[in-house]
Amino acid sequence: MGIISSGFQGRRNRDDPGLPPGQHRAEDFPVLSAGPTPRIARADWEFRIVTETGTSRHWDWAAFLALPQEDITADIHCVTSWSKLGTHWRGVALDTLFDQIETTARFSLVHSYGGYTTNVPLADLLGGKAWIVHQFNGADLPSEHGGPARLLVPHLYFWKSAKWVRGLELTGEEIPGFWETNGYHAHGDPWREERYG
Amino acid sequence: MNGWTGRPAPGGPGAGERGTGGPDGLGEDYLDGNALAGPLSEVFLIDMTSARGRCDSCGAVSAIAEARLYVNAPAMVLRCPSCSGVLLRVRRDGGQAVLDLRGFSYLTIDLG
């Protein structure tokens, strides 16, 4: 056969076709925590995008809720090997936020309240692939799951879906984030098992 | 980027809470650093939990055993009991341990 392994074709879990390789199905919603949970009041919440030229745009909670809202159903995959299928979220597409942004940057560094960061290429944030979400299963997103709002990038391992998100820093070069500087993969595609760099 | 990349300020969110179980019942799910004794014994010949380290973020000096260890994460994360800054990260990757000590300015280790 060819030199391209089945892993590059979207290899599936033999026992459950909905699961990427090495994953198992979780019925609950595990809480992973690498530090204290920030408690951010919506009145104090702000999301901003800063471009590579230093120009910025920000939204407070009211402005964020005034943007077009989307309902998303997606499977999510944690690098610690659990997957949760068919999760329901509500929020704003990154495409909507980027309507007001001029940039030629290829990468973003996602910043969260509490200091967490993760790097995501813009190609993985745009084109209907990512959202800033504030509801889970029809209820406000609880703080242990990233409320008031978190990034949702369901086609990448869930460490990319930063909890307590507060902004995006757009960059020409890729800047590794919190887990990426600890040996985790820069991209994190679960279907290619991009766990470690 | 200024204002984004810094660690939580002393007294910031989570500071001052101990053990599991925050005020809202959601919990701050950490252990004390003694729980690192096993994982670090795979790497070091001596008990490292009594080693004292200076936090590179705030300058506080504490024993590893006194710091806060978060284990429900892709790697174990040890945080400063004063400012919550990251001191150490360690994870197993197959037959390897990946140890990140950049959060310490230095460690003082009693050699007996």
Short mmCIF file of C-alpha atoms in Angstrom, two decimals:
data_model
loop_
_atom_site.label_atom_id
_atom_site.label_comp_id
_atom_site.label_asym_id
_atom_site.label_seq_id
_atom_site.Cartn_x
_atom_site.Cartn_y
_atom_site.Cartn_z
CA MET A 1 0.00 0.00 0.00
CA GLY A 2 0.95 3.65 -0.13
CA ILE A 3 3.07 5.52 2.30
CA ILE A 4 0.12 7.39 3.79
CA SER A 5 -1.11 5.47 6.80
CA SER A 6 -4.75 5.01 7.61
CA GLY A 7 -4.31 7.55 10.38
CA PHE A 8 -4.24 10.31 7.80
CA GLN A 9 -7.53 9.18 6.31
CA GLY A 10 -9.54 9.73 9.48
CA ARG A 11 -9.05 6.32 11.07
CA ARG A 12 -12.03 5.32 13.14
CA ASN A 13 -12.46 3.46 16.36
CA ARG A 14 -13.25 -0.12 15.45
CA ASP A 15 -15.85 -0.49 18.19
CA ASP A 16 -17.58 2.87 17.73
CA PRO A 17 -17.37 4.69 14.38
CA GLY A 18 -18.26 8.00 16.06
CA LEU A 19 -15.09 7.92 18.10
CA PRO A 20 -11.62 8.93 16.94
CA PRO A 21 -8.82 6.41 17.61
CA GLY A 22 -7.86 5.94 21.24
CA GLN A 23 -11.05 7.56 22.58
CA HIS A 24 -13.87 6.16 24.71
CA ARG A 25 -17.38 7.47 25.14
CA ALA A 26 -18.24 9.51 28.27
CA GLU A 27 -21.85 9.87 29.33
CA ASP A 28 -21.13 12.56 31.94
CA PHE A 29 -19.20 15.75 31.29
CA PRO A 30 -15.86 15.46 33.11
CA VAL A 31 -14.38 18.65 34.54
CA LEU A 32 -10.68 19.08 33.85
CA SER A 33 -8.91 21.77 35.79
CA ALA A 34 -5.27 22.80 35.62
CA GLY A 35 -5.74 25.67 38.04
CA PRO A 36 -8.17 27.76 40.06
CA THR A 37 -11.54 28.41 38.42
CA PRO A 38 -11.87 32.11 37.55
CA ARG A 39 -15.18 33.63 38.68
CA ILE A 40 -15.94 36.29 36.10
CA ALA A 41 -19.14 38.33 36.41
CA ARG A 42 -20.84 39.01 33.12
CA ALA A 43 -20.76 42.74 33.95
CA ASP A 44 -16.97 42.49 34.03
CA TRP A 45 -16.59 40.19 31.03
CA GLU A 46 -15.05 41.45 27.82
CA PHE A 47 -13.87 39.73 24.67
CA ARG A 48 -11.39 41.36 22.36
CA ILE A 49 -9.49 40.60 19.19
CA VAL A 50 -6.12 42.24 18.72
CA THR A 51 -4.63 42.05 15.24
CA GLU A 52 -1.00 41.72 14.21
CA THR A 53 -0.91 45.50 13.60
CA GLY A 54 -2.09 46.23 17.13
CA THR A 55 -5.58 47.37 16.23
CA SER A 56 -8.26 45.89 18.43
CA ARG A 57 -11.98 45.42 18.71
CA HIS A 58 -13.84 44.47 21.85
CA TRP A 59 -17.31 43.38 22.90
CA ASP A 60 -18.85 43.59 26.34
CA TRP A 61 -21.51 41.08 27.39
CA ALA A 62 -24.46 43.07 25.98
CA ALA A 63 -22.73 43.67 22.66
CA PHE A 64 -21.78 40.00 22.48
CA LEU A 65 -25.36 38.84 23.07
CA ALA A 66 -26.61 41.31 20.45
CA LEU A 67 -24.66 39.47 17.75
CA PRO A 68 -26.36 36.71 15.73
CA GLN A 69 -26.61 33.59 17.90
CA GLU A 70 -26.20 30.05 16.62
CA ASP A 71 -27.16 26.67 18.06
CA ILE A 72 -24.43 24.08 17.63
CA THR A 73 -24.53 20.31 18.05
CA ALA A 74 -21.07 18.77 18.07
CA ASP A 75 -18.98 15.85 19.29
CA ILE A 76 -16.13 16.84 21.60
CA HIS A 77 -12.91 14.92 22.21
CA CYS A 78 -10.60 15.38 25.20
CA VAL A 79 -6.94 14.43 24.85
CA THR A 80 -7.22 12.47 28.10
CA SER A 81 -9.25 9.99 25.95
CA TRP A 82 -12.90 10.70 26.71
CA SER A 83 -15.31 11.87 24.01
CA LYS A 84 -18.81 13.20 24.47
CA LEU A 85 -21.04 12.93 21.43
CA GLY A 86 -23.91 15.18 20.41
CA THR A 87 -23.32 18.09 22.81
CA HIS A 88 -25.53 21.19 22.45
CA TRP A 89 -24.19 24.73 22.67
CA ARG A 90 -25.31 28.29 21.85
CA GLY A 91 -23.07 31.16 20.94
CA VAL A 92 -21.53 33.39 18.28
CA ALA A 93 -19.54 32.13 15.32
CA LEU A 94 -15.97 33.40 15.04
CA ASP A 95 -16.91 34.26 11.44
CA THR A 96 -19.35 36.83 12.83
CA LEU A 97 -16.74 38.39 15.09
CA PHE A 98 -14.17 38.46 12.27
CA ASP A 99 -16.59 40.31 9.97
CA GLN A 100 -15.30 43.43 11.68
CA ILE A 101 -11.62 42.50 11.65
CA GLU A 102 -9.00 43.13 8.99
CA THR A 103 -6.06 40.78 9.24
CA THR A 104 -3.60 38.76 7.22
CA ALA A 105 -2.45 36.78 10.28
CA ARG A 106 -2.39 32.99 9.99
CA PHE A 107 -2.39 32.16 13.69
CA SER A 108 -4.07 33.12 16.92
CA LEU A 109 -3.10 32.83 20.53
CA VAL A 110 -6.27 32.41 22.58
CA HIS A 111 -6.19 34.11 25.99
CA SER A 112 -8.37 33.22 28.97
CA TYR A 113 -9.14 34.77 32.32
CA GLY A 114 -6.80 33.07 34.78
CA GLY A 115 -3.85 33.10 32.37
CA TYR A 116 -4.55 30.01 30.22
CA THR A 117 -3.51 30.21 26.57
CA THR A 118 -3.73 27.97 23.52
CA ASN A 119 -2.70 28.49 19.90
CA VAL A 120 -5.12 27.86 17.03
CA PRO A 121 -4.58 28.60 13.33
CA LEU A 122 -7.14 31.02 11.90
CA ALA A 123 -8.02 28.37 9.32
CA ASP A 124 -9.41 26.30 12.21
CA LEU A 125 -11.43 29.19 13.65
CA LEU A 126 -13.17 30.42 10.50
CA GLY A 127 -15.48 28.81 7.95
CA GLY A 128 -18.11 27.64 10.44
CA LYS A 129 -15.63 25.70 12.59
CA ALA A 130 -15.54 27.63 15.86
CA TRP A 131 -17.73 29.67 18.21
CA ILE A 132 -17.67 31.64 21.44
CA VAL A 133 -20.38 29.80 23.40
CA HIS A 134 -22.23 30.84 26.54
CA GLN A 135 -24.88 28.11 26.89
CA PHE A 136 -24.65 24.34 27.26
CA ASN A 137 -27.78 22.17 26.96
CA GLY A 138 -29.99 25.27 27.08
CA ALA A 139 -28.56 26.67 30.32
CA ASP A 140 -25.95 29.29 31.08
CA LEU A 141 -22.47 27.80 30.89
CA PRO A 142 -21.31 27.07 34.46
CA SER A 143 -17.92 28.36 35.52
CA GLU A 144 -16.40 24.87 35.89
CA HIS A 145 -17.06 24.36 32.18
CA GLY A 146 -15.71 27.77 31.21
CA GLY A 147 -18.53 30.23 31.85
CA PRO A 148 -19.41 32.98 31.27
CA ALA A 149 -18.08 32.02 27.82
CA ARG A 150 -15.61 29.61 26.27
CA LEU A 151 -14.20 28.94 22.86
CA LEU A 152 -15.66 25.91 21.07
CA VAL A 153 -13.48 24.32 18.37
CA PRO A 154 -15.01 20.84 18.33
CA HIS A 155 -12.94 19.41 15.47
CA LEU A 156 -9.76 19.77 17.59
CA TYR A 157 -8.92 18.20 20.97
CA PHE A 158 -10.87 19.99 23.65
CA TRP A 159 -7.86 21.73 25.25
CA LYS A 160 -8.12 24.09 22.26
CA SER A 161 -11.66 25.06 23.32
CA ALA A 162 -10.36 27.45 25.94
CA LYS A 163 -12.51 27.98 29.03
CA TRP A 164 -13.09 31.53 30.37
CA VAL A 165 -12.02 32.99 27.05
CA ARG A 166 -11.25 36.69 26.96
CA GLY A 167 -9.65 37.30 23.61
CA LEU A 168 -7.61 36.40 20.56
CA GLU A 169 -4.15 37.71 19.74
CA LEU A 170 -3.55 37.40 15.99
CA THR A 171 0.01 36.62 14.99
CA GLY A 172 2.07 35.93 11.90
CA GLU A 173 4.05 33.21 13.66
CA GLU A 174 2.59 30.45 15.80
CA ILE A 175 3.09 31.07 19.53
CA PRO A 176 2.69 27.88 21.62
CA GLY A 177 0.13 28.05 24.43
CA PHE A 178 -0.11 26.47 27.88
CA TRP A 179 -0.26 22.79 26.91
CA GLU A 180 1.60 23.21 23.64
CA THR A 181 4.67 24.37 25.62
CA ASN A 182 4.38 21.18 27.68
CA GLY A 183 4.82 18.90 24.69
CA TYR A 184 1.27 18.75 23.41
CA HIS A 185 0.67 19.00 19.68
CA ALA A 186 0.49 22.44 18.05
CA HIS A 187 -2.62 21.49 16.06
CA GLY A 188 -4.48 18.75 17.95
CA ASP A 189 -6.64 16.90 15.40
CA PRO A 190 -8.22 13.94 17.25
CA TRP A 191 -8.79 11.95 14.02
CA ARG A 192 -5.03 12.03 13.40
CA GLU A 193 -4.28 11.49 17.09
CA GLU A 194 -2.27 14.71 17.22
CA ARG A 195 -1.84 14.44 20.99
CA TYR A 196 1.87 15.16 21.40
CA GLY A 197 4.20 17.40 19.45
CA MET B 1 0.60 40.63 25.14
CA ASN B 2 0.41 42.89 28.15
CA GLY B 3 -2.53 42.19 30.43
CA TRP B 4 -3.21 38.78 28.91
CA THR B 5 -0.23 36.58 29.41
CA GLY B 6 0.40 37.25 33.08
CA ARG B 7 -0.36 34.75 35.75
CA PRO B 8 -3.22 35.39 38.17
CA ALA B 9 -2.37 38.19 40.53
CA PRO B 10 -1.83 37.40 44.22
CA GLY B 11 -5.23 37.42 45.84
CA GLY B 12 -6.89 36.85 42.49
CA PRO B 13 -9.46 34.19 41.60
CA GLY B 14 -8.99 31.07 43.62
CA ALA B 15 -6.34 32.52 45.89
CA GLY B 16 -6.87 31.80 49.55
CA GLU B 17 -9.01 28.72 48.95
CA ARG B 18 -7.72 25.46 50.31
CA GLY B 19 -8.58 21.85 49.81
CA THR B 20 -11.47 20.73 47.69
CA GLY B 21 -14.78 22.50 47.75
CA GLY B 22 -14.99 26.18 46.90
CA PRO B 23 -17.57 28.52 48.41
CA ASP B 24 -20.10 27.78 45.66
CA GLY B 25 -19.72 24.04 45.98
CA LEU B 26 -18.11 23.67 42.58
CA GLY B 27 -14.79 22.82 44.14
CA GLU B 28 -11.22 23.78 43.51
CA ASP B 29 -10.02 20.35 42.71
CA TYR B 30 -6.43 20.26 43.89
CA LEU B 31 -4.29 18.17 46.21
CA ASP B 32 -1.27 19.20 48.21
CA GLY B 33 2.13 18.67 46.66
CA ASN B 34 2.79 15.54 48.72
CA ALA B 35 0.84 13.73 46.02
CA LEU B 36 3.79 14.32 43.70
CA ALA B 37 6.00 12.01 45.79
CA GLY B 38 5.18 8.98 43.65
CA PRO B 39 5.49 10.56 40.20
CA LEU B 40 8.73 12.37 41.11
CA SER B 41 10.23 9.24 42.68
CA GLU B 42 10.27 7.79 39.18
CA VAL B 43 12.65 10.57 38.15
CA PHE B 44 14.65 11.56 41.25
CA LEU B 45 16.52 9.34 43.69
CA ILE B 46 15.58 11.49 46.71
CA ASP B 47 12.24 12.68 48.03
CA MET B 48 11.59 15.95 46.21
CA THR B 49 8.44 16.95 48.11
CA SER B 50 10.57 18.56 50.85
CA ALA B 51 12.56 20.58 48.30
CA ARG B 52 11.89 24.31 48.64
CA GLY B 53 11.40 26.34 45.50
CA ARG B 54 11.17 30.02 44.67
CA CYS B 55 8.20 30.92 42.49
CA ASP B 56 9.50 32.71 39.42
CA SER B 57 6.24 34.66 39.23
CA CYS B 58 5.86 36.16 42.71
CA GLY B 59 9.07 35.22 44.53
CA ALA B 60 7.39 33.24 47.31
CA VAL B 61 9.41 30.28 48.60
CA SER B 62 7.55 27.10 49.55
CA ALA B 63 8.13 23.37 49.76
CA ILE B 64 6.74 21.30 46.91
CA ALA B 65 4.59 19.57 49.53
CA GLU B 66 2.94 22.91 50.38
CA ALA B 67 2.03 23.80 46.80
CA ARG B 68 -1.26 22.96 45.09
CA LEU B 69 -1.39 20.04 42.71
CA TYR B 70 -4.06 19.83 40.01
CA VAL B 71 -4.37 16.29 38.70
CA ASN B 72 -7.58 16.35 36.63
CA ALA B 73 -5.78 17.74 33.62
CA PRO B 74 -3.74 16.54 30.63
CA ALA B 75 -0.66 16.79 32.90
CA MET B 76 -0.19 17.24 36.65
CA VAL B 77 0.14 20.97 37.34
CA LEU B 78 1.73 22.27 40.56
CA ARG B 79 0.84 25.85 41.44
CA CYS B 80 2.27 28.37 43.89
CA PRO B 81 0.24 28.59 47.12
CA SER B 82 0.76 32.37 47.13
CA CYS B 83 -0.03 33.51 43.58
CA SER B 84 -1.34 30.39 41.79
CA GLY B 85 1.41 30.70 39.19
CA VAL B 86 2.49 27.45 37.54
CA LEU B 87 5.57 25.95 39.22
CA LEU B 88 5.86 22.52 37.65
CA ARG B 89 4.17 20.32 35.08
CA VAL B 90 4.77 16.62 34.73
CA ARG B 91 3.14 13.96 32.61
CA ARG B 92 3.78 10.44 31.46
CA ASP B 93 4.10 9.84 27.75
CA GLY B 94 4.49 6.10 27.36
CA GLY B 95 7.85 5.19 28.85
CA GLN B 96 8.89 8.82 29.26
CA ALA B 97 8.26 11.48 31.86
CA VAL B 98 7.97 15.05 30.57
CA LEU B 99 8.96 17.43 33.36
CA ASP B 100 8.63 21.22 33.05
CA LEU B 101 10.24 23.15 35.92
CA ARG B 102 10.29 26.61 34.36
CA GLY B 103 8.00 28.05 37.04
CA PHE B 104 10.76 27.82 39.64
CA SER B 105 13.57 30.37 39.84
CA TYR B 106 15.45 27.69 41.74
CA LEU B 107 14.97 24.66 43.97
CA THR B 108 16.81 24.09 47.25
CA ILE B 109 17.25 20.36 47.85
CA ASP B 110 18.41 18.92 51.17
CA LEU B 111 21.07 16.31 50.44
CA GLY B 112 21.20 15.08 54.04
#
